[in-house]
């Protein structure tokens, strides 16, 4: 019997637990058994569920896509209201002429330091109580249709949209019972154990 850690670099299709041990099945149908499992799952961005959300011009990473708007006098919309949306807006403000941060709620739910930094930026405009109804454009995004405070419909021309609504953990392959947070992440104790 072999002892110690065996760390295969493979795509896991299934992880189950029978009460005594874990069983993993990888993409090549190989099975792995262990009394302990370390779960390191990937995340995917939360996607917009509105018309035209599949058009060119929507992105999920300001760090990767922001520099492509340098020297273009671009107006960008950032959709989200948490820390991620605040950080993405600040980064994009380095490259775009104008950032419109669209928050569905009545407040920007970011850390106080992030909120202060946004308030100091002259090219970031925060619209609260704003619902994004649709993205506008044929092949690529040319604008957004929003409803402000549940009443006023407005079209805004934009050159791109950063969807900064958060991330979801990819737990589909887990066939074990786990408690998760409201955001879908695995709950752990102070030692990161479930």
mmCIF file with all atom_site columns, C-alpha atoms in Angstrom:
data_model
loop_
_atom_site.group_PDB
_atom_site.id
_atom_site.type_symbol
_atom_site.label_atom_id
_atom_site.label_alt_id
_atom_site.label_comp_id
_atom_site.label_asym_id
_atom_site.label_entity_id
_atom_site.label_seq_id
_atom_site.pdbx_PDB_ins_code
_atom_site.Cartn_x
_atom_site.Cartn_y
_atom_site.Cartn_z
_atom_site.occupancy
_atom_site.B_iso_or_equiv
_atom_site.pdbx_formal_charge
_atom_site.auth_seq_id
_atom_site.auth_comp_id
_atom_site.auth_asym_id
_atom_site.auth_atom_id
_atom_site.pdbx_PDB_model_num
ATOM 1   C CA . UNK A 1 1   ? 0.000   0.000  0.000   1.00 0.00 ? 1   UNK A CA 1
ATOM 2   C CA . UNK A 1 2   ? 1.376   3.398  -1.035  1.00 0.00 ? 2   UNK A CA 1
ATOM 3   C CA . UNK A 1 3   ? 1.319   6.236  1.475   1.00 0.00 ? 3   UNK A CA 1
ATOM 4   C CA . UNK A 1 4   ? 1.779   9.959  1.067   1.00 0.00 ? 4   UNK A CA 1
ATOM 5   C CA . UNK A 1 5   ? 0.316   12.533 -1.223  1.00 0.00 ? 5   UNK A CA 1
ATOM 6   C CA . UNK A 1 6   ? -0.345  11.810 -4.868  1.00 0.00 ? 6   UNK A CA 1
ATOM 7   C CA . UNK A 1 7   ? -1.204  14.971 -6.821  1.00 0.00 ? 7   UNK A CA 1
ATOM 8   C CA . UNK A 1 8   ? -2.285  14.146 -10.354 1.00 0.00 ? 8   UNK A CA 1
ATOM 9   C CA . UNK A 1 9   ? -2.659  17.132 -12.671 1.00 0.00 ? 9   UNK A CA 1
ATOM 10  C CA . UNK A 1 10  ? -5.955  16.178 -14.234 1.00 0.00 ? 10  UNK A CA 1
ATOM 11  C CA . UNK A 1 11  ? -9.489  17.447 -14.769 1.00 0.00 ? 11  UNK A CA 1
ATOM 12  C CA . UNK A 1 12  ? -11.807 15.959 -12.157 1.00 0.00 ? 12  UNK A CA 1
ATOM 13  C CA . UNK A 1 13  ? -15.241 15.014 -13.457 1.00 0.00 ? 13  UNK A CA 1
ATOM 14  C CA . UNK A 1 14  ? -16.628 13.609 -10.201 1.00 0.00 ? 14  UNK A CA 1
ATOM 15  C CA . UNK A 1 15  ? -15.847 13.592 -6.491  1.00 0.00 ? 15  UNK A CA 1
ATOM 16  C CA . UNK A 1 16  ? -17.977 11.476 -4.158  1.00 0.00 ? 16  UNK A CA 1
ATOM 17  C CA . UNK A 1 17  ? -17.749 10.273 -0.550  1.00 0.00 ? 17  UNK A CA 1
ATOM 18  C CA . UNK A 1 18  ? -19.113 7.006  0.808   1.00 0.00 ? 18  UNK A CA 1
ATOM 19  C CA . UNK A 1 19  ? -18.648 7.793  4.499   1.00 0.00 ? 19  UNK A CA 1
ATOM 20  C CA . UNK A 1 20  ? -15.148 6.329  4.745   1.00 0.00 ? 20  UNK A CA 1
ATOM 21  C CA . UNK A 1 21  ? -13.279 7.529  1.701   1.00 0.00 ? 21  UNK A CA 1
ATOM 22  C CA . UNK A 1 22  ? -13.447 9.862  -1.252  1.00 0.00 ? 22  UNK A CA 1
ATOM 23  C CA . UNK A 1 23  ? -13.528 8.645  -4.817  1.00 0.00 ? 23  UNK A CA 1
ATOM 24  C CA . UNK A 1 24  ? -12.498 10.885 -7.675  1.00 0.00 ? 24  UNK A CA 1
ATOM 25  C CA . UNK A 1 25  ? -12.985 10.146 -11.360 1.00 0.00 ? 25  UNK A CA 1
ATOM 26  C CA . UNK A 1 26  ? -10.972 12.172 -13.834 1.00 0.00 ? 26  UNK A CA 1
ATOM 27  C CA . UNK A 1 27  ? -11.602 13.063 -17.468 1.00 0.00 ? 27  UNK A CA 1
ATOM 28  C CA . UNK A 1 28  ? -9.788  9.877  -18.558 1.00 0.00 ? 28  UNK A CA 1
ATOM 29  C CA . UNK A 1 29  ? -12.133 7.741  -16.389 1.00 0.00 ? 29  UNK A CA 1
ATOM 30  C CA . UNK A 1 30  ? -9.306  6.913  -13.958 1.00 0.00 ? 30  UNK A CA 1
ATOM 31  C CA . UNK A 1 31  ? -10.426 6.457  -10.353 1.00 0.00 ? 31  UNK A CA 1
ATOM 32  C CA . UNK A 1 32  ? -8.628  7.796  -7.280  1.00 0.00 ? 32  UNK A CA 1
ATOM 33  C CA . UNK A 1 33  ? -9.391  6.869  -3.652  1.00 0.00 ? 33  UNK A CA 1
ATOM 34  C CA . UNK A 1 34  ? -8.409  8.730  -0.499  1.00 0.00 ? 34  UNK A CA 1
ATOM 35  C CA . UNK A 1 35  ? -9.502  9.387  3.080   1.00 0.00 ? 35  UNK A CA 1
ATOM 36  C CA . UNK A 1 36  ? -8.914  13.117 2.539   1.00 0.00 ? 36  UNK A CA 1
ATOM 37  C CA . UNK A 1 37  ? -9.650  15.421 -0.372  1.00 0.00 ? 37  UNK A CA 1
ATOM 38  C CA . UNK A 1 38  ? -8.377  18.923 -1.018  1.00 0.00 ? 38  UNK A CA 1
ATOM 39  C CA . UNK A 1 39  ? -10.874 20.787 -3.197  1.00 0.00 ? 39  UNK A CA 1
ATOM 40  C CA . UNK A 1 40  ? -9.438  23.519 -5.423  1.00 0.00 ? 40  UNK A CA 1
ATOM 41  C CA . UNK A 1 41  ? -12.173 24.462 -7.868  1.00 0.00 ? 41  UNK A CA 1
ATOM 42  C CA . UNK A 1 42  ? -12.149 27.043 -10.595 1.00 0.00 ? 42  UNK A CA 1
ATOM 43  C CA . UNK A 1 43  ? -14.542 29.989 -10.775 1.00 0.00 ? 43  UNK A CA 1
ATOM 44  C CA . UNK A 1 44  ? -16.554 31.459 -13.622 1.00 0.00 ? 44  UNK A CA 1
ATOM 45  C CA . UNK A 1 45  ? -17.850 34.995 -13.925 1.00 0.00 ? 45  UNK A CA 1
ATOM 46  C CA . UNK A 1 46  ? -21.525 35.578 -13.223 1.00 0.00 ? 46  UNK A CA 1
ATOM 47  C CA . UNK A 1 47  ? -22.968 36.378 -16.637 1.00 0.00 ? 47  UNK A CA 1
ATOM 48  C CA . UNK A 1 48  ? -25.607 38.902 -17.556 1.00 0.00 ? 48  UNK A CA 1
ATOM 49  C CA . UNK A 1 49  ? -29.057 37.470 -18.165 1.00 0.00 ? 49  UNK A CA 1
ATOM 50  C CA . UNK A 1 50  ? -30.329 40.175 -20.519 1.00 0.00 ? 50  UNK A CA 1
ATOM 51  C CA . UNK A 1 51  ? -30.852 40.520 -24.280 1.00 0.00 ? 51  UNK A CA 1
ATOM 52  C CA . UNK A 1 52  ? -27.675 40.795 -26.384 1.00 0.00 ? 52  UNK A CA 1
ATOM 53  C CA . UNK A 1 53  ? -25.368 39.679 -23.556 1.00 0.00 ? 53  UNK A CA 1
ATOM 54  C CA . UNK A 1 54  ? -23.530 37.505 -26.100 1.00 0.00 ? 54  UNK A CA 1
ATOM 55  C CA . UNK A 1 55  ? -22.323 40.432 -28.233 1.00 0.00 ? 55  UNK A CA 1
ATOM 56  C CA . UNK A 1 56  ? -18.722 41.443 -28.751 1.00 0.00 ? 56  UNK A CA 1
ATOM 57  C CA . UNK A 1 57  ? -17.664 44.140 -26.307 1.00 0.00 ? 57  UNK A CA 1
ATOM 58  C CA . UNK A 1 58  ? -18.649 42.550 -23.017 1.00 0.00 ? 58  UNK A CA 1
ATOM 59  C CA . UNK A 1 59  ? -15.768 41.511 -20.788 1.00 0.00 ? 59  UNK A CA 1
ATOM 60  C CA . UNK A 1 60  ? -15.185 40.200 -17.268 1.00 0.00 ? 60  UNK A CA 1
ATOM 61  C CA . UNK A 1 61  ? -11.642 41.347 -16.480 1.00 0.00 ? 61  UNK A CA 1
ATOM 62  C CA . UNK A 1 62  ? -10.656 45.015 -16.437 1.00 0.00 ? 62  UNK A CA 1
ATOM 63  C CA . UNK A 1 63  ? -7.039  44.002 -15.894 1.00 0.00 ? 63  UNK A CA 1
ATOM 64  C CA . UNK A 1 64  ? -6.954  42.052 -19.168 1.00 0.00 ? 64  UNK A CA 1
ATOM 65  C CA . UNK A 1 65  ? -9.261  44.160 -21.333 1.00 0.00 ? 65  UNK A CA 1
ATOM 66  C CA . UNK A 1 66  ? -8.865  47.677 -19.907 1.00 0.00 ? 66  UNK A CA 1
ATOM 67  C CA . UNK A 1 67  ? -5.613  48.587 -21.692 1.00 0.00 ? 67  UNK A CA 1
ATOM 68  C CA . UNK A 1 68  ? -7.249  47.950 -25.089 1.00 0.00 ? 68  UNK A CA 1
ATOM 69  C CA . UNK A 1 69  ? -9.326  51.124 -24.519 1.00 0.00 ? 69  UNK A CA 1
ATOM 70  C CA . UNK A 1 70  ? -6.272  53.365 -24.029 1.00 0.00 ? 70  UNK A CA 1
ATOM 71  C CA . UNK A 1 71  ? -6.294  56.555 -26.168 1.00 0.00 ? 71  UNK A CA 1
ATOM 72  C CA . UNK A 1 72  ? -9.742  55.753 -27.611 1.00 0.00 ? 72  UNK A CA 1
ATOM 73  C CA . UNK A 1 73  ? -11.830 58.284 -25.612 1.00 0.00 ? 73  UNK A CA 1
ATOM 74  C CA . UNK A 1 74  ? -13.980 55.325 -24.640 1.00 0.00 ? 74  UNK A CA 1
ATOM 75  C CA . UNK A 1 75  ? -17.049 55.295 -22.427 1.00 0.00 ? 75  UNK A CA 1
ATOM 76  C CA . UNK A 1 76  ? -17.358 52.025 -20.530 1.00 0.00 ? 76  UNK A CA 1
ATOM 77  C CA . UNK A 1 77  ? -20.165 50.677 -18.383 1.00 0.00 ? 77  UNK A CA 1
ATOM 78  C CA . UNK A 1 78  ? -19.346 48.589 -15.310 1.00 0.00 ? 78  UNK A CA 1
ATOM 79  C CA . UNK A 1 79  ? -22.260 46.483 -14.052 1.00 0.00 ? 79  UNK A CA 1
ATOM 80  C CA . UNK A 1 80  ? -22.140 45.479 -10.389 1.00 0.00 ? 80  UNK A CA 1
ATOM 81  C CA . UNK A 1 81  ? -22.295 47.029 -6.955  1.00 0.00 ? 81  UNK A CA 1
ATOM 82  C CA . UNK A 1 82  ? -19.731 45.287 -4.774  1.00 0.00 ? 82  UNK A CA 1
ATOM 83  C CA . UNK A 1 83  ? -16.004 45.449 -4.198  1.00 0.00 ? 83  UNK A CA 1
ATOM 84  C CA . UNK A 1 84  ? -15.263 43.781 -7.538  1.00 0.00 ? 84  UNK A CA 1
ATOM 85  C CA . UNK A 1 85  ? -17.234 46.424 -9.469  1.00 0.00 ? 85  UNK A CA 1
ATOM 86  C CA . UNK A 1 86  ? -15.486 49.199 -7.547  1.00 0.00 ? 86  UNK A CA 1
ATOM 87  C CA . UNK A 1 87  ? -12.023 47.814 -8.234  1.00 0.00 ? 87  UNK A CA 1
ATOM 88  C CA . UNK A 1 88  ? -12.771 47.204 -11.908 1.00 0.00 ? 88  UNK A CA 1
ATOM 89  C CA . UNK A 1 89  ? -14.084 50.777 -12.270 1.00 0.00 ? 89  UNK A CA 1
ATOM 90  C CA . UNK A 1 90  ? -10.949 52.238 -10.704 1.00 0.00 ? 90  UNK A CA 1
ATOM 91  C CA . UNK A 1 91  ? -8.672  50.219 -12.979 1.00 0.00 ? 91  UNK A CA 1
ATOM 92  C CA . UNK A 1 92  ? -10.658 51.043 -16.116 1.00 0.00 ? 92  UNK A CA 1
ATOM 93  C CA . UNK A 1 93  ? -10.635 54.763 -15.220 1.00 0.00 ? 93  UNK A CA 1
ATOM 94  C CA . UNK A 1 94  ? -6.928  54.752 -16.127 1.00 0.00 ? 94  UNK A CA 1
ATOM 95  C CA . UNK A 1 95  ? -7.725  53.964 -19.751 1.00 0.00 ? 95  UNK A CA 1
ATOM 96  C CA . UNK A 1 96  ? -11.260 55.131 -20.545 1.00 0.00 ? 96  UNK A CA 1
ATOM 97  C CA . UNK A 1 97  ? -12.437 58.707 -20.762 1.00 0.00 ? 97  UNK A CA 1
ATOM 98  C CA . UNK A 1 98  ? -15.607 57.902 -18.845 1.00 0.00 ? 98  UNK A CA 1
ATOM 99  C CA . UNK A 1 99  ? -16.747 55.043 -16.588 1.00 0.00 ? 99  UNK A CA 1
ATOM 100 C CA . UNK A 1 100 ? -20.411 54.580 -15.726 1.00 0.00 ? 100 UNK A CA 1
ATOM 101 C CA . UNK A 1 101 ? -20.794 52.288 -12.708 1.00 0.00 ? 101 UNK A CA 1
ATOM 102 C CA . UNK A 1 102 ? -24.314 50.838 -12.682 1.00 0.00 ? 102 UNK A CA 1
ATOM 103 C CA . UNK A 1 103 ? -25.562 49.606 -9.297  1.00 0.00 ? 103 UNK A CA 1
ATOM 104 C CA . UNK A 1 104 ? -28.925 47.908 -8.915  1.00 0.00 ? 104 UNK A CA 1
ATOM 105 C CA . UNK A 1 105 ? -29.141 48.782 -5.217  1.00 0.00 ? 105 UNK A CA 1
ATOM 106 C CA . UNK A 1 106 ? -29.230 52.121 -3.441  1.00 0.00 ? 106 UNK A CA 1
ATOM 107 C CA . UNK A 1 107 ? -25.572 52.011 -2.395  1.00 0.00 ? 107 UNK A CA 1
ATOM 108 C CA . UNK A 1 108 ? -22.180 50.930 -3.667  1.00 0.00 ? 108 UNK A CA 1
ATOM 109 C CA . UNK A 1 109 ? -21.347 47.948 -1.439  1.00 0.00 ? 109 UNK A CA 1
ATOM 110 C CA . UNK A 1 110 ? -17.570 48.209 -1.643  1.00 0.00 ? 110 UNK A CA 1
ATOM 111 C CA . UNK A 1 111 ? -14.959 48.727 1.041   1.00 0.00 ? 111 UNK A CA 1
ATOM 112 C CA . UNK A 1 112 ? -14.848 52.314 2.370   1.00 0.00 ? 112 UNK A CA 1
ATOM 113 C CA . UNK A 1 113 ? -11.388 52.954 0.868   1.00 0.00 ? 113 UNK A CA 1
ATOM 114 C CA . UNK A 1 114 ? -12.650 51.845 -2.566  1.00 0.00 ? 114 UNK A CA 1
ATOM 115 C CA . UNK A 1 115 ? -15.735 54.069 -2.308  1.00 0.00 ? 115 UNK A CA 1
ATOM 116 C CA . UNK A 1 116 ? -13.546 57.071 -1.357  1.00 0.00 ? 116 UNK A CA 1
ATOM 117 C CA . UNK A 1 117 ? -11.213 56.414 -4.281  1.00 0.00 ? 117 UNK A CA 1
ATOM 118 C CA . UNK A 1 118 ? -14.189 56.274 -6.667  1.00 0.00 ? 118 UNK A CA 1
ATOM 119 C CA . UNK A 1 119 ? -15.606 59.520 -5.262  1.00 0.00 ? 119 UNK A CA 1
ATOM 120 C CA . UNK A 1 120 ? -12.267 61.245 -5.980  1.00 0.00 ? 120 UNK A CA 1
ATOM 121 C CA . UNK A 1 121 ? -12.195 60.093 -9.606  1.00 0.00 ? 121 UNK A CA 1
ATOM 122 C CA . UNK A 1 122 ? -13.647 62.711 -11.944 1.00 0.00 ? 122 UNK A CA 1
ATOM 123 C CA . UNK A 1 123 ? -14.271 60.224 -14.748 1.00 0.00 ? 123 UNK A CA 1
ATOM 124 C CA . UNK A 1 124 ? -16.301 57.655 -12.745 1.00 0.00 ? 124 UNK A CA 1
ATOM 125 C CA . UNK A 1 125 ? -20.056 58.246 -12.569 1.00 0.00 ? 125 UNK A CA 1
ATOM 126 C CA . UNK A 1 126 ? -22.097 56.052 -10.226 1.00 0.00 ? 126 UNK A CA 1
ATOM 127 C CA . UNK A 1 127 ? -25.768 55.422 -11.040 1.00 0.00 ? 127 UNK A CA 1
ATOM 128 C CA . UNK A 1 128 ? -27.640 53.837 -8.136  1.00 0.00 ? 128 UNK A CA 1
ATOM 129 C CA . UNK A 1 129 ? -31.020 52.067 -8.291  1.00 0.00 ? 129 UNK A CA 1
ATOM 130 C CA . UNK A 1 130 ? -30.302 51.283 -11.927 1.00 0.00 ? 130 UNK A CA 1
ATOM 131 C CA . UNK A 1 131 ? -31.373 48.138 -13.745 1.00 0.00 ? 131 UNK A CA 1
ATOM 132 C CA . UNK A 1 132 ? -29.670 47.165 -17.005 1.00 0.00 ? 132 UNK A CA 1
ATOM 133 C CA . UNK A 1 133 ? -32.464 46.019 -19.315 1.00 0.00 ? 133 UNK A CA 1
ATOM 134 C CA . UNK A 1 134 ? -30.581 45.277 -22.523 1.00 0.00 ? 134 UNK A CA 1
ATOM 135 C CA . UNK A 1 135 ? -27.346 45.735 -24.389 1.00 0.00 ? 135 UNK A CA 1
ATOM 136 C CA . UNK A 1 136 ? -27.717 47.558 -27.707 1.00 0.00 ? 136 UNK A CA 1
ATOM 137 C CA . UNK A 1 137 ? -25.824 46.758 -30.890 1.00 0.00 ? 137 UNK A CA 1
ATOM 138 C CA . UNK A 1 138 ? -25.793 44.578 -33.990 1.00 0.00 ? 138 UNK A CA 1
ATOM 139 C CA . UNK A 1 139 ? -22.503 42.683 -33.903 1.00 0.00 ? 139 UNK A CA 1
ATOM 140 C CA . UNK A 1 140 ? -20.889 44.468 -30.985 1.00 0.00 ? 140 UNK A CA 1
ATOM 141 C CA . UNK A 1 141 ? -22.107 46.545 -28.061 1.00 0.00 ? 141 UNK A CA 1
ATOM 142 C CA . UNK A 1 142 ? -22.847 50.165 -28.906 1.00 0.00 ? 142 UNK A CA 1
ATOM 143 C CA . UNK A 1 143 ? -24.956 51.073 -25.898 1.00 0.00 ? 143 UNK A CA 1
ATOM 144 C CA . UNK A 1 144 ? -27.060 49.981 -22.956 1.00 0.00 ? 144 UNK A CA 1
ATOM 145 C CA . UNK A 1 145 ? -30.705 50.429 -22.070 1.00 0.00 ? 145 UNK A CA 1
ATOM 146 C CA . UNK A 1 146 ? -31.266 51.118 -18.376 1.00 0.00 ? 146 UNK A CA 1
ATOM 147 C CA . UNK A 1 147 ? -34.155 51.902 -16.044 1.00 0.00 ? 147 UNK A CA 1
ATOM 148 C CA . UNK A 1 148 ? -33.350 54.345 -13.257 1.00 0.00 ? 148 UNK A CA 1
ATOM 149 C CA . UNK A 1 149 ? -35.262 54.096 -9.968  1.00 0.00 ? 149 UNK A CA 1
ATOM 150 C CA . UNK A 1 150 ? -37.819 51.787 -11.599 1.00 0.00 ? 150 UNK A CA 1
ATOM 151 C CA . UNK A 1 151 ? -39.229 54.576 -13.790 1.00 0.00 ? 151 UNK A CA 1
ATOM 152 C CA . UNK A 1 152 ? -37.007 56.448 -16.219 1.00 0.00 ? 152 UNK A CA 1
ATOM 153 C CA . UNK A 1 153 ? -35.763 54.492 -19.268 1.00 0.00 ? 153 UNK A CA 1
ATOM 154 C CA . UNK A 1 154 ? -32.537 55.755 -20.755 1.00 0.00 ? 154 UNK A CA 1
ATOM 155 C CA . UNK A 1 155 ? -30.143 54.726 -23.533 1.00 0.00 ? 155 UNK A CA 1
ATOM 156 C CA . UNK A 1 156 ? -26.446 55.329 -22.993 1.00 0.00 ? 156 UNK A CA 1
ATOM 157 C CA . UNK A 1 157 ? -23.800 54.962 -25.692 1.00 0.00 ? 157 UNK A CA 1
ATOM 158 C CA . UNK A 1 158 ? -20.858 52.854 -24.529 1.00 0.00 ? 158 UNK A CA 1
ATOM 159 C CA . UNK A 1 159 ? -17.856 51.271 -26.186 1.00 0.00 ? 159 UNK A CA 1
ATOM 160 C CA . UNK A 1 160 ? -17.762 48.275 -23.866 1.00 0.00 ? 160 UNK A CA 1
ATOM 161 C CA . UNK A 1 161 ? -19.311 46.662 -20.807 1.00 0.00 ? 161 UNK A CA 1
ATOM 162 C CA . UNK A 1 162 ? -17.460 45.131 -17.868 1.00 0.00 ? 162 UNK A CA 1
ATOM 163 C CA . UNK A 1 163 ? -19.694 42.615 -16.089 1.00 0.00 ? 163 UNK A CA 1
ATOM 164 C CA . UNK A 1 164 ? -18.399 42.799 -12.504 1.00 0.00 ? 164 UNK A CA 1
ATOM 165 C CA . UNK A 1 165 ? -21.168 41.037 -10.618 1.00 0.00 ? 165 UNK A CA 1
ATOM 166 C CA . UNK A 1 166 ? -18.944 38.427 -9.031  1.00 0.00 ? 166 UNK A CA 1
ATOM 167 C CA . UNK A 1 167 ? -17.886 34.845 -9.527  1.00 0.00 ? 167 UNK A CA 1
ATOM 168 C CA . UNK A 1 168 ? -19.480 31.454 -9.083  1.00 0.00 ? 168 UNK A CA 1
ATOM 169 C CA . UNK A 1 169 ? -17.562 28.442 -7.911  1.00 0.00 ? 169 UNK A CA 1
ATOM 170 C CA . UNK A 1 170 ? -17.625 25.470 -10.275 1.00 0.00 ? 170 UNK A CA 1
ATOM 171 C CA . UNK A 1 171 ? -18.871 22.714 -7.957  1.00 0.00 ? 171 UNK A CA 1
ATOM 172 C CA . UNK A 1 172 ? -20.815 20.617 -10.471 1.00 0.00 ? 172 UNK A CA 1
ATOM 173 C CA . UNK A 1 173 ? -18.465 17.654 -10.167 1.00 0.00 ? 173 UNK A CA 1
ATOM 174 C CA . UNK A 1 174 ? -18.930 17.370 -6.393  1.00 0.00 ? 174 UNK A CA 1
ATOM 175 C CA . UNK A 1 175 ? -21.331 14.596 -5.445  1.00 0.00 ? 175 UNK A CA 1
ATOM 176 C CA . UNK A 1 176 ? -20.927 15.216 -1.728  1.00 0.00 ? 176 UNK A CA 1
ATOM 177 C CA . UNK A 1 177 ? -22.990 17.280 0.668   1.00 0.00 ? 177 UNK A CA 1
ATOM 178 C CA . UNK A 1 178 ? -21.321 20.588 1.539   1.00 0.00 ? 178 UNK A CA 1
ATOM 179 C CA . UNK A 1 179 ? -22.545 23.757 3.169   1.00 0.00 ? 179 UNK A CA 1
ATOM 180 C CA . UNK A 1 180 ? -22.038 26.847 1.022   1.00 0.00 ? 180 UNK A CA 1
ATOM 181 C CA . UNK A 1 181 ? -22.224 30.583 1.583   1.00 0.00 ? 181 UNK A CA 1
ATOM 182 C CA . UNK A 1 182 ? -24.882 32.777 -0.031  1.00 0.00 ? 182 UNK A CA 1
ATOM 183 C CA . UNK A 1 183 ? -22.357 33.429 -2.819  1.00 0.00 ? 183 UNK A CA 1
ATOM 184 C CA . UNK A 1 184 ? -21.927 29.680 -3.445  1.00 0.00 ? 184 UNK A CA 1
ATOM 185 C CA . UNK A 1 185 ? -18.482 29.205 -1.892  1.00 0.00 ? 185 UNK A CA 1
ATOM 186 C CA . UNK A 1 186 ? -17.732 26.247 0.402   1.00 0.00 ? 186 UNK A CA 1
ATOM 187 C CA . UNK A 1 187 ? -18.057 27.039 4.123   1.00 0.00 ? 187 UNK A CA 1
ATOM 188 C CA . UNK A 1 188 ? -14.983 26.192 6.161   1.00 0.00 ? 188 UNK A CA 1
ATOM 189 C CA . UNK A 1 189 ? -13.811 26.597 9.756   1.00 0.00 ? 189 UNK A CA 1
ATOM 190 C CA . UNK A 1 190 ? -10.770 28.574 10.955  1.00 0.00 ? 190 UNK A CA 1
ATOM 191 C CA . UNK A 1 191 ? -8.507  25.711 9.764   1.00 0.00 ? 191 UNK A CA 1
ATOM 192 C CA . UNK A 1 192 ? -10.185 25.724 6.329   1.00 0.00 ? 192 UNK A CA 1
ATOM 193 C CA . UNK A 1 193 ? -11.827 22.368 7.020   1.00 0.00 ? 193 UNK A CA 1
ATOM 194 C CA . UNK A 1 194 ? -15.419 21.527 6.064   1.00 0.00 ? 194 UNK A CA 1
#
